[in-house]
Coordinates of C-alpha atoms and ligand atoms in Angstrom, one line a residue:
M1 CA 69.9 -11.3 -11.0
G2 CA 67.5 -13.4 -9.0
P3 CA 64.9 -12.2 -6.5
E4 CA 66.3 -11.1 -3.2
L5 CA 66.5 -13.8 -0.5
T6 CA 66.4 -13.1 3.2
I7 CA 68.9 -15.4 4.9
P8 CA 67.6 -16.7 8.3
P9 CA 69.9 -17.2 11.3
I10 CA 71.8 -20.4 10.6
F11 CA 72.3 -23.2 13.1
S12 CA 75.6 -22.9 14.9
P13 CA 76.1 -24.3 18.4
I14 CA 79.9 -23.6 18.1
P15 CA 81.2 -20.8 20.4
P16 CA 82.9 -17.9 18.7
A17 CA 86.5 -17.1 19.3
I18 CA 89.1 -14.6 18.0
H19 CA 92.9 -14.1 18.3
P20 CA 93.6 -11.0 20.4
R21 CA 96.0 -9.6 17.7
H22 CA 93.3 -9.6 15.0
A23 CA 93.5 -5.9 14.2
A24 CA 97.3 -5.9 13.8
I25 CA 97.2 -9.1 11.7
D26 CA 94.6 -7.6 9.4
A27 CA 96.7 -4.4 9.0
Q28 CA 99.8 -6.5 8.2
T29 CA 97.9 -8.4 5.5
S30 CA 96.9 -5.2 3.9
A31 CA 100.5 -4.1 3.9
W32 CA 101.6 -7.5 2.5
A33 CA 99.1 -7.3 -0.4
E34 CA 100.3 -3.8 -1.2
T35 CA 104.0 -4.8 -1.1
V36 CA 103.4 -7.9 -3.3
G37 CA 101.0 -6.1 -5.5
I38 CA 98.3 -8.8 -5.5
G39 CA 95.6 -8.2 -8.2
T40 CA 94.7 -5.0 -9.9
E41 CA 94.6 -1.9 -7.8
E42 CA 90.8 -2.1 -7.8
L43 CA 90.7 -5.7 -6.7
R44 CA 93.4 -5.2 -4.1
A45 CA 91.5 -2.2 -2.6
R46 CA 88.4 -4.4 -2.3
L47 CA 90.3 -7.4 -0.8
V48 CA 92.1 -5.3 1.9
S49 CA 88.7 -4.0 3.1
H50 CA 87.2 -7.5 3.7
G51 CA 88.7 -8.2 7.1
I52 CA 90.6 -11.3 6.0
G53 CA 93.0 -10.9 9.0
T54 CA 90.0 -11.0 11.3
F55 CA 88.8 -14.2 9.6
S56 CA 92.2 -15.8 10.1
A57 CA 92.2 -14.7 13.7
M58 CA 88.9 -16.5 14.2
I59 CA 90.3 -19.7 12.5
L60 CA 93.3 -19.9 14.8
P61 CA 92.1 -17.9 17.9
D62 CA 95.0 -19.2 20.0
G63 CA 97.5 -20.0 17.3
R64 CA 101.0 -18.7 16.9
D65 CA 101.0 -15.1 15.8
E66 CA 103.3 -15.8 12.8
V67 CA 101.1 -18.5 11.5
V68 CA 97.8 -16.6 11.9
S69 CA 99.6 -13.9 9.8
L70 CA 100.7 -16.4 7.3
L71 CA 97.2 -17.8 7.0
S72 CA 95.8 -14.3 6.6
D73 CA 98.2 -13.4 3.8
F74 CA 97.5 -16.8 2.2
I75 CA 93.7 -16.4 2.2
L76 CA 94.1 -13.0 0.6
W77 CA 96.4 -14.6 -2.0
L78 CA 93.7 -17.3 -2.6
F79 CA 91.1 -14.6 -3.3
G80 CA 93.7 -13.1 -5.6
V81 CA 93.5 -16.4 -7.6
D82 CA 89.8 -17.1 -7.1
D83 CA 88.5 -13.6 -7.9
G84 CA 91.4 -12.3 -10.0
C85 CA 92.1 -15.3 -12.2
C86 CA 88.9 -17.3 -12.1
E87 CA 85.6 -15.5 -11.3
E88 CA 86.3 -12.0 -12.6
S89 CA 88.7 -12.7 -15.4
D90 CA 88.8 -13.8 -19.0
L91 CA 91.3 -16.5 -18.0
G92 CA 88.5 -18.1 -15.9
H93 CA 86.7 -18.9 -19.2
R94 CA 89.8 -20.6 -20.6
P95 CA 90.4 -23.7 -18.6
G96 CA 93.4 -24.8 -20.6
D97 CA 95.2 -21.5 -20.2
L98 CA 94.2 -21.4 -16.6
I99 CA 95.7 -24.8 -16.0
A100 CA 99.0 -23.7 -17.5
L101 CA 99.2 -20.8 -15.1
L102 CA 98.2 -22.9 -12.1
H103 CA 100.8 -25.6 -13.0
R104 CA 103.5 -23.0 -13.1
L105 CA 102.4 -21.6 -9.7
L106 CA 102.6 -25.2 -8.3
R107 CA 106.2 -25.5 -9.5
I108 CA 107.0 -22.3 -7.7
A109 CA 105.4 -23.6 -4.5
Q110 CA 107.5 -26.8 -4.8
N111 CA 110.7 -25.1 -6.0
P112 CA 110.6 -21.4 -5.3
E113 CA 114.0 -20.8 -7.0
T114 CA 112.6 -22.0 -10.4
P115 CA 113.0 -19.1 -12.9
L116 CA 109.3 -18.8 -13.8
L117 CA 106.9 -15.9 -13.6
E118 CA 109.6 -13.9 -11.9
R119 CA 107.8 -10.6 -11.7
D120 CA 104.2 -11.9 -11.5
P121 CA 102.7 -10.7 -8.2
L122 CA 100.9 -14.0 -7.5
A123 CA 104.2 -15.8 -8.0
V124 CA 106.1 -13.3 -5.8
G125 CA 103.5 -13.8 -3.1
L126 CA 103.6 -17.5 -3.4
R127 CA 107.4 -17.6 -3.0
D128 CA 107.0 -15.7 0.2
L129 CA 104.2 -17.9 1.5
R130 CA 106.2 -21.0 0.6
A131 CA 109.2 -19.7 2.6
R132 CA 107.0 -19.1 5.6
V133 CA 105.3 -22.5 5.3
S134 CA 108.8 -24.0 5.4
R135 CA 109.7 -21.9 8.4
Y136 CA 106.7 -22.9 10.5
G137 CA 106.0 -26.4 9.1
T138 CA 107.8 -29.7 8.5
H139 CA 108.8 -30.9 5.1
S140 CA 105.8 -33.2 5.0
Q141 CA 103.5 -30.4 6.0
A142 CA 104.9 -28.3 3.2
A143 CA 104.4 -31.2 0.8
R144 CA 100.7 -31.6 1.9
W145 CA 100.1 -27.9 1.5
I146 CA 101.3 -28.2 -2.1
D147 CA 99.2 -31.3 -2.7
A148 CA 96.2 -29.4 -1.3
L149 CA 96.9 -26.5 -3.6
R150 CA 97.0 -29.0 -6.5
E151 CA 93.5 -30.3 -5.6
Y152 CA 92.2 -26.8 -5.2
F153 CA 93.6 -25.9 -8.7
F154 CA 92.2 -29.1 -10.2
S155 CA 88.7 -28.2 -9.0
V156 CA 88.8 -24.5 -10.2
A157 CA 89.8 -25.8 -13.7
W158 CA 86.7 -28.0 -13.7
E159 CA 84.6 -25.0 -12.6
A160 CA 86.2 -22.9 -15.4
E161 CA 85.0 -25.4 -18.0
H162 CA 81.4 -24.9 -16.7
R163 CA 82.0 -21.2 -16.9
R164 CA 83.2 -21.4 -20.4
A165 CA 80.3 -23.6 -21.5
G166 CA 77.8 -21.7 -19.4
T167 CA 76.6 -24.9 -17.8
V168 CA 75.6 -25.8 -14.2
P169 CA 76.8 -29.1 -12.8
G170 CA 74.4 -31.5 -11.1
L171 CA 74.3 -31.6 -7.3
D172 CA 76.6 -34.7 -7.0
D173 CA 79.3 -33.1 -9.3
Y174 CA 78.9 -29.8 -7.6
T175 CA 79.4 -31.3 -4.2
L176 CA 82.5 -33.0 -5.3
M177 CA 83.9 -29.9 -6.9
R178 CA 82.9 -27.8 -3.8
L179 CA 84.8 -30.0 -1.4
Y180 CA 87.9 -28.5 -3.0
D181 CA 87.1 -25.3 -4.8
G182 CA 86.3 -23.4 -1.6
A183 CA 90.0 -23.8 -0.8
T184 CA 89.2 -25.3 2.6
T185 CA 91.7 -28.2 2.3
V186 CA 94.6 -25.9 1.7
V187 CA 94.0 -24.4 5.1
L188 CA 94.2 -27.7 7.0
P189 CA 98.1 -28.0 7.1
L190 CA 98.2 -24.5 8.6
L191 CA 95.9 -25.6 11.4
E192 CA 98.7 -27.9 12.5
M193 CA 101.4 -25.3 12.0
G194 CA 99.4 -22.8 14.0
H195 CA 100.0 -24.9 17.1
G196 CA 103.4 -26.4 16.2
Y197 CA 102.6 -30.1 16.0
E198 CA 102.3 -32.7 13.3
L199 CA 99.3 -34.9 13.2
Q200 CA 100.4 -38.6 12.8
P201 CA 99.5 -40.0 9.4
H202 CA 97.5 -42.9 10.9
E203 CA 95.3 -40.3 12.7
R204 CA 95.0 -37.8 9.8
D205 CA 94.3 -40.5 7.2
S206 CA 91.9 -42.5 9.2
P207 CA 88.5 -42.6 7.5
A208 CA 86.9 -40.9 10.5
T209 CA 89.3 -38.0 10.6
R210 CA 89.0 -37.6 6.8
A211 CA 85.2 -37.6 7.1
A212 CA 85.4 -34.9 9.8
A213 CA 87.6 -32.7 7.5
E214 CA 85.3 -33.3 4.5
M215 CA 82.2 -32.5 6.6
A216 CA 83.9 -29.3 7.8
S217 CA 84.6 -28.4 4.2
F218 CA 80.9 -29.1 3.3
I219 CA 79.6 -26.9 6.1
I220 CA 82.0 -24.1 5.4
T221 CA 81.2 -24.0 1.6
W222 CA 77.4 -24.5 2.0
D223 CA 77.5 -21.6 4.5
N224 CA 79.5 -19.6 2.0
D225 CA 77.0 -20.4 -0.8
I226 CA 74.1 -19.3 1.5
L227 CA 75.8 -16.1 2.7
S228 CA 77.5 -15.2 -0.6
H229 CA 74.3 -15.8 -2.7
H230 CA 73.5 -12.0 -2.8
K231 CA 77.1 -11.0 -3.8
E232 CA 77.3 -13.8 -6.4
S233 CA 73.8 -13.6 -7.9
R234 CA 74.3 -9.9 -8.5
S235 CA 77.7 -10.3 -10.1
K236 CA 77.9 -9.5 -13.8
G237 CA 79.3 -12.8 -15.0
Y238 CA 78.7 -16.5 -14.6
W239 CA 78.2 -17.7 -11.0
L240 CA 77.9 -21.1 -9.4
N241 CA 76.4 -21.8 -6.0
V242 CA 74.4 -24.7 -4.5
I243 CA 71.2 -22.5 -4.6
R244 CA 71.7 -22.1 -8.3
V245 CA 72.3 -25.9 -8.7
L246 CA 69.1 -26.7 -6.8
E247 CA 67.0 -24.2 -8.8
H248 CA 68.5 -25.4 -12.1
H249 CA 68.4 -29.1 -11.7
H250 CA 65.7 -29.7 -9.1
G251 CA 63.2 -27.1 -10.3
M252 CA 63.1 -25.3 -7.0
A253 CA 62.0 -21.7 -6.3
P254 CA 64.8 -19.6 -4.7
D255 CA 63.3 -19.8 -1.2
E256 CA 62.8 -23.6 -1.5
A257 CA 66.4 -24.0 -2.7
L258 CA 67.6 -21.9 0.2
A259 CA 65.7 -24.0 2.7
T260 CA 67.0 -27.2 1.1
A261 CA 70.6 -26.0 1.3
V262 CA 70.1 -24.9 4.9
A263 CA 68.6 -28.4 5.8
Q264 CA 71.6 -30.1 4.1
R265 CA 74.2 -28.1 6.1
D266 CA 72.2 -28.6 9.3
R267 CA 72.2 -32.4 8.9
V268 CA 76.0 -32.4 8.1
M269 CA 76.6 -30.1 11.1
C270 CA 74.8 -32.6 13.4
R271 CA 76.7 -35.5 11.9
Y272 CA 80.0 -33.6 12.2
L273 CA 79.4 -32.7 15.9
R274 CA 78.6 -36.3 16.8
L275 CA 81.6 -37.6 14.9
K276 CA 83.9 -35.0 16.5
D277 CA 82.7 -35.8 20.0
D278 CA 83.1 -39.5 19.3
L279 CA 86.7 -39.0 18.0
M280 CA 87.5 -36.7 20.9
A281 CA 86.7 -39.5 23.4
T282 CA 89.7 -41.6 22.3
A283 CA 91.9 -39.1 20.5
G284 CA 95.5 -38.2 21.5
P285 CA 96.4 -34.6 22.2
Q286 CA 97.3 -33.8 18.6
L287 CA 94.1 -35.1 17.1
R288 CA 92.1 -33.3 19.8
R289 CA 93.9 -30.1 19.0
Y290 CA 93.2 -30.6 15.2
L291 CA 89.5 -31.3 15.7
T292 CA 89.2 -28.2 17.9
S293 CA 90.9 -26.1 15.2
L294 CA 88.6 -27.6 12.5
T295 CA 85.6 -26.6 14.6
H296 CA 87.0 -23.1 15.0
F297 CA 87.4 -23.0 11.2
V298 CA 83.7 -23.8 10.7
R299 CA 82.6 -21.1 13.2
A300 CA 85.1 -18.6 11.8
A301 CA 83.6 -18.9 8.3
Q302 CA 80.1 -18.2 9.8
D303 CA 81.1 -15.2 11.9
W304 CA 83.2 -13.7 9.0
G305 CA 80.5 -14.6 6.5
I306 CA 77.7 -12.6 8.2
S307 CA 79.9 -9.6 9.0
S308 CA 82.5 -9.0 6.2
V309 CA 81.6 -6.2 3.8
R310 CA 82.6 -8.8 1.1
Y311 CA 79.2 -10.3 1.8
T312 CA 77.1 -7.6 3.4
T313 CA 77.8 -5.3 0.4
P314 CA 76.7 -2.1 2.2
H315 CA 76.3 -0.2 -1.2
D316 CA 73.5 -2.8 -2.0
P317 CA 72.8 -4.5 1.3
A318 CA 72.4 -8.3 1.5
Q319 CA 69.6 -9.6 3.8
L320 CA 72.0 -11.4 6.1
P321 CA 71.4 -12.6 9.6
T322 CA 73.2 -10.9 12.5
S323 CA 73.0 -13.9 14.8
F324 CA 72.9 -17.7 14.8
S325 CA 70.3 -20.3 15.7
D326 CA 70.8 -22.9 18.4
R327 CA 68.4 -25.3 16.6
P328 CA 68.8 -27.2 13.3
T329 CA 66.0 -27.0 10.8
D330 CA 66.7 -30.7 10.1
D331 CA 68.5 -33.0 12.5
R332 CA 67.8 -36.4 10.8
D333 CA 70.9 -38.6 10.9
L334 CA 70.4 -39.8 7.3
P335 CA 72.5 -39.4 4.1
L336 CA 71.7 -36.4 2.0
G337 CA 71.0 -38.3 -1.2
I338 CA 74.3 -37.0 -2.6
P339 CA 76.2 -40.2 -3.5
V340 CA 79.8 -38.7 -3.3
V341 CA 79.4 -38.0 0.4
A342 CA 77.1 -40.9 1.3
W343 CA 80.1 -42.6 2.9
W344 CA 80.0 -40.1 5.9
W345 CA 77.0 -42.1 7.1
D346 CA 78.7 -45.5 6.6
L347 CA 81.3 -44.9 9.3
P348 CA 81.2 -47.3 12.2
T349 CA 78.3 -46.5 14.5
L350 CA 78.8 -43.4 16.5
T351 CA 78.3 -43.5 20.3
G352 CA 76.9 -40.0 20.6
T353 CA 73.2 -39.5 21.2
P354 CA 71.4 -39.1 17.9
G355 CA 70.0 -35.6 17.5
A356 CA 72.3 -34.2 20.2
C357 CA 73.1 -31.3 18.0
T358 CA 74.1 -28.9 20.7
A359 CA 77.5 -30.4 21.2
T360 CA 80.4 -28.4 22.5
A361 CA 83.2 -27.1 20.3
T362 CA 86.1 -25.6 22.3
G363 CA 87.9 -26.0 25.5
T364 CA 88.6 -29.6 24.6
G365 CA 91.9 -29.4 22.8
Ligands
3E9_401 C1 85.7 -19.6 -1.7 O1 84.5 -19.9 -2.5 C2 86.9 -19.4 -2.5 C3 88.2 -19.4 -1.7 C4 89.4 -19.3 -2.6 C5 88.3 -18.4 -0.6 C6 89.5 -18.4 0.3 C7 89.0 -18.9 1.6 C8 89.5 -19.9 2.3 C9 90.8 -20.4 2.0 C10 88.9 -20.4 3.5 C11 87.5 -21.0 3.2 C12 86.5 -20.0 3.4 C13 85.4 -19.8 2.6 C14 84.9 -20.8 1.6 C15 84.6 -18.6 2.9 P1 83.8 -18.7 -3.2 O2 82.3 -19.0 -3.3 O3 84.4 -18.3 -4.5 O4 84.0 -17.5 -2.2 P2 83.2 -16.0 -2.2 O5 83.9 -15.3 -1.2 O6 83.5 -15.5 -3.6 O7 81.8 -16.3 -2.0
MG402 MG1 94.0 -22.7 18.9
MG403 MG1 85.2 -19.4 -6.2
MG404 MG1 84.1 -16.3 -5.3
MG405 MG1 80.7 -17.9 -2.5
MG406 MG1 92.5 -23.2 17.4

């Protein structure tokens, strides 16, 4: 257990938003988890107290009700995998066995009729999620959702090897792993489904859109590392977090590691907002909608991260902020010195004003 860190208000110029049916969606997700039987009773009781429906309602504040509900059940399911199979379980120390389970789950996502894991609650839940993805998305959106699950599973297997060996990856490897193991990319197809459109491949796969999505993943997962540090550093087992990586490999004291992580996410937030505004200027309606949803996703993780009992842990309170800052601690438009993401600064010159970090987030899509 490390020394207690006090987390300062983090920089977020993005306005908050929430779907009006958040309470009903949260209640439906609790009922879904119970019906499917996700996790042990103890884990399930914790998960249904975390306000995951509220989180989903913040990600898609004006999305279709059915898809906000689908997203909510899916995020609870993801925590069933991340907490139940990886971070709090023996399987999470056996990467080979974990990969076998995850492969079988992928087959179920692709072909739900496959006679595998027929009574396993995670498989039962995944079959239901897959049916709803097919109902609200196109075939290619379903295929991308499965591909994104594969990249999430691949990264948690890598993390499991570090857990087994008791090792801490360096910052570059950690960043690469974290772009996927925060399960941010599996949410992206649902952003489209939430508003009933399909982003054209030439828009989705353009380097600038890809960079925006990667930067959103970076901000969401760095924010999670900052806000979940208390929960994670007090957990009984192995834990991995950018603050731990910076302490371990860069010889930083905890408060120095925290300030460094905050500065990194502030710089990426500034870069993200400039890129988003730049893309918005020429984007068609679908890409505008997508970028607006990505931005809601970033803010949702912040609002949920400072308020969910998952992170505030009232029985042993975390020192979390209750508000946000309108000023970055570092607004330099320079690469972070993390090679795997240096390409974000190689995109064609942005037209936005450097340092204009107070850009708007909503009302544009
Ligand atoms: C997050 O990292 C793990 C994911 C499986 C959580 C599911 C969340 C999403 C799909 C949306 C992204 C939101 C985030 C990252 C908050 P980690 O550090 O294991 O999460 P924890 O809650 O344990 O800190
Ligand atoms: Mg919306
Ligand atoms: Mg995790
Ligand atoms: Mg976790
Ligand atoms: Mg965390
Ligand atoms: Mg939205």
